[in-house]
mmCIF file of C-alpha atoms in Angstrom:
data_model
loop_
_atom_site.group_PDB
_atom_site.id
_atom_site.type_symbol
_atom_site.label_atom_id
_atom_site.label_comp_id
_atom_site.label_asym_id
_atom_site.label_seq_id
_atom_site.Cartn_x
_atom_site.Cartn_y
_atom_site.Cartn_z
ATOM 1 C CA MET A 1 -8.040 -3.579 -40.093
ATOM 2 C CA GLN A 2 -5.600 -5.887 -41.814
ATOM 3 C CA THR A 3 -2.751 -3.789 -40.232
ATOM 4 C CA GLU A 4 -4.530 -3.763 -37.078
ATOM 5 C CA LEU A 5 -4.600 -7.458 -37.268
ATOM 6 C CA ARG A 6 -1.445 -7.637 -37.654
ATOM 7 C CA ALA A 7 -0.160 -5.352 -35.150
ATOM 8 C CA VAL A 8 -2.581 -6.921 -32.637
ATOM 9 C CA LYS A 9 -1.013 -10.439 -33.420
ATOM 10 C CA THR A 10 2.184 -9.281 -33.163
ATOM 11 C CA ARG A 11 1.672 -7.863 -29.654
ATOM 12 C CA MET A 12 0.002 -11.467 -28.876
ATOM 13 C CA ASN A 13 3.270 -13.280 -30.207
ATOM 14 C CA ASN A 14 5.456 -10.974 -28.010
ATOM 15 C CA ALA A 15 3.099 -11.351 -24.570
ATOM 16 C CA GLU A 16 3.289 -15.127 -25.536
ATOM 17 C CA GLU A 17 7.017 -15.547 -26.108
ATOM 18 C CA ARG A 18 7.256 -13.218 -22.508
ATOM 19 C CA ILE A 19 4.343 -15.671 -21.274
ATOM 20 C CA SER A 20 6.880 -18.811 -22.212
ATOM 21 C CA ASP A 21 10.336 -17.027 -21.491
ATOM 22 C CA MET A 22 8.739 -16.670 -18.080
ATOM 23 C CA GLU A 23 7.488 -20.381 -17.217
ATOM 24 C CA ASP A 24 10.913 -21.277 -18.554
ATOM 25 C CA ARG A 25 12.498 -19.422 -15.729
ATOM 26 C CA ILE A 26 10.102 -20.869 -13.365
ATOM 27 C CA MET A 27 10.981 -24.407 -14.466
ATOM 28 C CA ALA A 28 14.826 -23.335 -13.957
ATOM 29 C CA ILE A 29 14.559 -21.977 -10.671
ATOM 30 C CA THR A 30 11.876 -24.384 -9.381
ATOM 31 C CA GLN A 31 14.106 -27.179 -10.766
ATOM 32 C CA SER A 32 17.121 -25.967 -9.185
ATOM 33 C CA GLY A 33 15.275 -25.776 -6.045
ATOM 34 C CA GLN A 34 14.600 -29.471 -6.584
ATOM 35 C CA GLN A 35 18.151 -30.103 -7.195
ATOM 36 C CA THR A 36 19.132 -27.742 -3.973
ATOM 37 C CA GLU A 37 17.073 -30.082 -1.744
ATOM 38 C CA ASN A 38 17.912 -33.193 -3.036
ATOM 39 C CA ARG A 39 21.821 -32.478 -2.691
ATOM 40 C CA ILE A 40 20.801 -31.166 0.635
ATOM 41 C CA LYS A 41 19.378 -34.504 1.953
ATOM 42 C CA THR A 42 21.766 -36.708 -0.207
ATOM 43 C CA LEU A 43 24.733 -34.946 2.109
ATOM 44 C CA GLU A 44 22.924 -35.233 5.243
ATOM 45 C CA SER A 45 22.768 -38.998 4.371
ATOM 46 C CA ASN A 46 26.146 -39.056 3.398
ATOM 47 C CA ILE A 47 26.974 -37.821 6.599
ATOM 48 C CA ARG A 48 24.323 -40.076 8.533
ATOM 49 C CA ASP A 49 25.822 -42.764 7.503
ATOM 50 C CA LEU A 50 29.388 -41.589 7.980
ATOM 51 C CA TRP A 51 28.793 -41.472 11.241
ATOM 52 C CA ASP A 52 27.155 -44.956 11.457
ATOM 53 C CA ASN A 53 30.000 -46.422 10.043
ATOM 54 C CA ILE A 54 32.593 -44.689 12.567
ATOM 55 C CA LYS A 55 30.540 -45.916 15.214
ATOM 56 C CA ARG A 56 29.641 -49.237 14.044
ATOM 57 C CA ALA A 57 31.667 -50.789 16.567
ATOM 58 C CA ASN A 58 31.125 -48.913 19.781
ATOM 59 C CA LEU A 59 28.803 -50.047 22.440
ATOM 60 C CA HIS A 60 26.582 -48.146 24.730
ATOM 61 C CA ILE A 61 26.318 -48.925 27.943
ATOM 62 C CA ILE A 62 23.599 -46.856 30.157
ATOM 63 C CA GLY A 63 23.256 -47.060 33.544
ATOM 64 C CA ILE A 64 26.530 -46.946 35.451
ATOM 65 C CA PRO A 65 26.219 -44.269 38.388
ATOM 66 C CA GLU A 66 28.632 -41.578 37.871
ATOM 67 C CA GLY A 67 31.565 -41.465 39.064
ATOM 68 C CA VAL A 68 32.301 -45.193 39.802
ATOM 69 C CA GLU A 69 35.476 -45.189 37.189
ATOM 70 C CA LYS A 70 37.334 -43.224 39.434
ATOM 71 C CA ASP A 71 38.772 -45.937 41.588
ATOM 72 C CA LYS A 72 38.311 -49.034 38.967
ATOM 73 C CA GLY A 73 38.756 -46.868 35.577
ATOM 74 C CA MET A 74 36.002 -47.570 32.426
ATOM 75 C CA GLU A 75 37.675 -50.528 30.934
ATOM 76 C CA ASN A 76 38.158 -52.428 34.356
ATOM 77 C CA ILE A 77 34.193 -51.728 35.173
ATOM 78 C CA PHE A 78 33.151 -53.051 31.340
ATOM 79 C CA GLU A 79 35.417 -55.978 31.982
ATOM 80 C CA GLU A 80 34.048 -56.830 35.437
ATOM 81 C CA ILE A 81 30.386 -56.938 33.641
ATOM 82 C CA ILE A 82 31.721 -59.315 30.927
ATOM 83 C CA ALA A 83 32.722 -61.650 33.400
ATOM 84 C CA GLY A 84 29.686 -61.561 35.793
ATOM 85 C CA LYS A 85 27.104 -61.579 33.353
ATOM 86 C CA PHE A 86 28.447 -62.883 30.542
ATOM 87 C CA PRO A 87 30.804 -65.205 31.503
ATOM 88 C CA ASN A 88 31.259 -67.126 27.999
ATOM 89 C CA LEU A 89 32.147 -64.092 26.693
ATOM 90 C CA LYS A 90 35.536 -63.823 29.122
ATOM 91 C CA ASP A 91 37.863 -66.039 27.082
ATOM 92 C CA THR A 92 36.940 -64.954 23.736
ATOM 93 C CA GLY A 93 39.653 -62.290 23.363
ATOM 94 C CA PHE A 94 38.069 -58.959 22.728
ATOM 95 C CA LYS A 95 40.192 -55.929 22.044
ATOM 96 C CA ILE A 96 38.849 -52.650 23.685
ATOM 97 C CA GLN A 97 39.867 -49.704 22.052
ATOM 98 C CA GLU A 98 38.565 -46.883 23.880
ATOM 99 C CA ALA A 99 36.213 -45.953 26.664
ATOM 100 C CA GLN A 100 35.100 -43.120 28.104
ATOM 101 C CA ARG A 101 32.180 -41.457 29.271
ATOM 102 C CA ALA A 102 29.736 -39.518 26.769
ATOM 103 C CA PRO A 103 29.512 -35.982 26.945
ATOM 104 C CA ASN A 104 26.080 -34.768 27.789
ATOM 105 C CA LYS A 105 26.553 -31.007 26.496
ATOM 106 C CA LEU A 106 22.376 -30.356 27.376
ATOM 107 C CA ASN A 107 22.692 -30.574 30.805
ATOM 108 C CA PRO A 108 26.092 -31.873 31.907
ATOM 109 C CA ASN A 109 24.118 -31.827 35.913
ATOM 110 C CA GLY A 110 21.213 -33.622 34.924
ATOM 111 C CA PRO A 111 20.372 -36.615 37.146
ATOM 112 C CA THR A 112 20.729 -39.626 34.566
ATOM 113 C CA PRO A 113 23.979 -40.812 34.378
ATOM 114 C CA ARG A 114 25.796 -40.064 30.927
ATOM 115 C CA HIS A 115 26.538 -43.514 28.710
ATOM 116 C CA ILE A 116 29.665 -45.447 28.434
ATOM 117 C CA ILE A 117 30.839 -45.895 25.218
ATOM 118 C CA ILE A 118 33.078 -48.352 24.821
ATOM 119 C CA LYS A 119 34.794 -48.789 21.593
ATOM 120 C CA MET A 120 35.536 -52.280 20.230
ATOM 121 C CA ALA A 121 38.281 -53.069 18.071
ATOM 122 C CA LYS A 122 35.823 -55.173 16.116
ATOM 123 C CA VAL A 123 32.356 -55.375 14.902
ATOM 124 C CA SER A 124 31.756 -58.718 15.781
ATOM 125 C CA ASP A 125 32.557 -58.570 18.912
ATOM 126 C CA LYS A 126 30.395 -55.821 19.638
ATOM 127 C CA GLU A 127 27.581 -57.850 17.829
ATOM 128 C CA ARG A 128 28.200 -60.973 19.975
ATOM 129 C CA ILE A 129 28.279 -58.704 23.158
ATOM 130 C CA LEU A 130 25.004 -57.489 22.115
ATOM 131 C CA LYS A 131 23.633 -60.938 21.379
ATOM 132 C CA ALA A 132 24.414 -61.990 24.829
ATOM 133 C CA ALA A 133 22.696 -59.065 26.305
ATOM 134 C CA ARG A 134 19.502 -59.465 24.587
ATOM 135 C CA GLU A 135 19.266 -63.317 25.552
ATOM 136 C CA LYS A 136 19.632 -62.076 29.558
ATOM 137 C CA GLN A 137 17.258 -59.803 28.898
ATOM 138 C CA ASN A 138 17.968 -57.917 32.603
ATOM 139 C CA VAL A 139 21.319 -56.747 33.565
ATOM 140 C CA THR A 140 22.406 -55.627 36.210
ATOM 141 C CA TYR A 141 26.238 -54.032 38.121
ATOM 142 C CA LYS A 142 25.932 -53.803 41.447
ATOM 143 C CA GLY A 143 22.304 -54.317 41.833
ATOM 144 C CA THR A 144 21.672 -50.829 39.615
ATOM 145 C CA PRO A 145 19.464 -52.221 36.151
ATOM 146 C CA ILE A 146 21.785 -51.146 33.110
ATOM 147 C CA SER A 147 21.750 -52.212 29.393
ATOM 148 C CA LEU A 148 23.849 -52.442 26.218
ATOM 149 C CA SER A 149 22.839 -50.759 22.935
ATOM 150 C CA ALA A 150 24.682 -50.181 19.943
ATOM 151 C CA ASP A 151 25.506 -46.654 19.203
ATOM 152 C CA PHE A 152 24.335 -44.794 16.316
ATOM 153 C CA SER A 153 23.710 -41.343 15.017
ATOM 154 C CA THR A 154 20.746 -39.189 15.979
ATOM 155 C CA GLU A 155 19.095 -39.396 12.502
ATOM 156 C CA THR A 156 19.046 -43.313 12.887
ATOM 157 C CA LEU A 157 18.022 -43.556 16.395
ATOM 158 C CA GLN A 158 15.097 -42.461 15.651
ATOM 159 C CA THR A 159 14.422 -44.450 12.402
ATOM 160 C CA ARG A 160 15.392 -46.901 14.754
ATOM 161 C CA ARG A 161 12.637 -45.850 17.061
ATOM 162 C CA GLU A 162 9.520 -45.054 14.425
ATOM 163 C CA TRP A 163 9.854 -48.501 13.532
ATOM 164 C CA GLN A 164 8.821 -50.178 16.842
ATOM 165 C CA GLU A 165 5.197 -50.191 17.197
ATOM 166 C CA ILE A 166 5.490 -51.649 13.433
ATOM 167 C CA PHE A 167 7.939 -54.457 15.152
ATOM 168 C CA LYS A 168 5.506 -55.372 18.203
ATOM 169 C CA VAL A 169 2.544 -55.475 15.220
ATOM 170 C CA LEU A 170 4.696 -57.712 12.918
ATOM 171 C CA LYS A 171 6.114 -60.304 15.828
ATOM 172 C CA GLY A 172 2.478 -60.769 17.445
ATOM 173 C CA LYS A 173 1.592 -62.071 14.020
ATOM 174 C CA ASN A 174 4.523 -64.194 14.287
ATOM 175 C CA MET A 175 6.513 -62.641 10.830
ATOM 176 C CA GLN A 176 9.777 -62.800 12.377
ATOM 177 C CA PRO A 177 10.548 -59.149 12.677
ATOM 178 C CA ARG A 178 14.528 -57.999 13.087
ATOM 179 C CA ILE A 179 15.687 -54.302 13.177
ATOM 180 C CA LEU A 180 18.619 -54.410 10.739
ATOM 181 C CA TYR A 181 21.864 -52.621 10.820
ATOM 182 C CA PRO A 182 21.595 -49.229 10.615
ATOM 183 C CA ALA A 183 17.723 -48.548 10.726
ATOM 184 C CA ARG A 184 16.175 -51.450 7.732
ATOM 185 C CA ILE A 185 13.083 -53.587 9.121
ATOM 186 C CA SER A 186 12.642 -57.081 8.060
ATOM 187 C CA PHE A 187 10.189 -59.658 8.448
ATOM 188 C CA GLN A 188 8.856 -63.110 6.896
ATOM 189 C CA ILE A 189 5.843 -62.986 4.407
ATOM 190 C CA GLU A 190 4.384 -65.653 2.292
ATOM 191 C CA GLY A 191 7.767 -67.816 2.868
ATOM 192 C CA GLU A 192 9.925 -64.987 1.543
ATOM 193 C CA ILE A 193 12.066 -62.217 3.996
ATOM 194 C CA ARG A 194 11.392 -58.981 3.232
ATOM 195 C CA ILE A 195 13.441 -55.871 4.264
ATOM 196 C CA PHE A 196 12.370 -51.950 4.063
ATOM 197 C CA SER A 197 14.607 -49.009 5.057
ATOM 198 C CA ASN A 198 11.700 -46.582 5.319
ATOM 199 C CA LYS A 199 8.291 -46.245 5.951
ATOM 200 C CA GLN A 200 7.496 -44.800 2.627
ATOM 201 C CA LYS A 201 8.849 -47.982 0.731
ATOM 202 C CA LEU A 202 6.766 -50.419 2.875
ATOM 203 C CA LYS A 203 3.647 -48.366 2.296
ATOM 204 C CA GLU A 204 3.678 -48.708 -1.003
ATOM 205 C CA TYR A 205 4.623 -53.103 -0.587
ATOM 206 C CA SER A 206 1.500 -52.938 2.074
ATOM 207 C CA ASN A 207 -1.054 -51.825 -0.741
ATOM 208 C CA THR A 208 0.144 -54.332 -3.268
ATOM 209 C CA LYS A 209 -1.437 -56.777 0.295
ATOM 210 C CA PRO A 210 -4.242 -55.929 1.016
ATOM 211 C CA ARG A 211 -4.225 -58.422 4.283
ATOM 212 C CA PHE A 212 -0.573 -56.959 4.881
ATOM 213 C CA LYS A 213 -2.310 -53.660 4.713
ATOM 214 C CA GLU A 214 -5.043 -54.597 7.097
ATOM 215 C CA ILE A 215 -2.321 -55.878 9.393
ATOM 216 C CA LEU A 216 -0.356 -51.872 9.532
ATOM 217 C CA LYS A 217 -3.586 -50.065 9.237
ATOM 218 C CA GLY A 218 -3.033 -47.036 11.451
ATOM 219 C CA LEU A 219 0.954 -47.143 11.507
ATOM 220 C CA LEU A 220 2.334 -46.025 7.653
#
């Protein structure tokens, strides 16, 4: 009986060792998978930041009909818009590095005119023009409504869009919300300015503020 017990104990020990070894391997694979996923996310974030940095001095002009630049050129159209709609900026000495139509890979013959991308020499020039456009609100070119916006990566644009509903609610509560570069939201609460880069962090913060959580109910 003792011999059989020792044999059973040996088999159990061997089984436990194999199970422990398998658990270690599973853990290693899991950790490796998580590390790989984390590396991919980090790379994607770095690529997005790089694109946003490259595009930081760019302006988008949306709504200019196709073909009008053949006679005047992109830069002349842009200068005409500035002189006609934002005369205070006319003599500020800003410089344009490049002006071109955005490529439309999906539907080059689509009904919506391609955006015009203006690359400014200075980020500060781009920001002054965008500020003037926001203050004027309604901007037209030869009777056609147009809009001016910053140039961002696709991922950053999506993130900025996702803040819009929250932005509207906070604005309705006079919390002075702002969308900061590239895709952060800021607002005033309890006399302080709070800034958040994503909804998860905002949700974690709202869990500590019952009244604020109620304001954002259904949005996080």
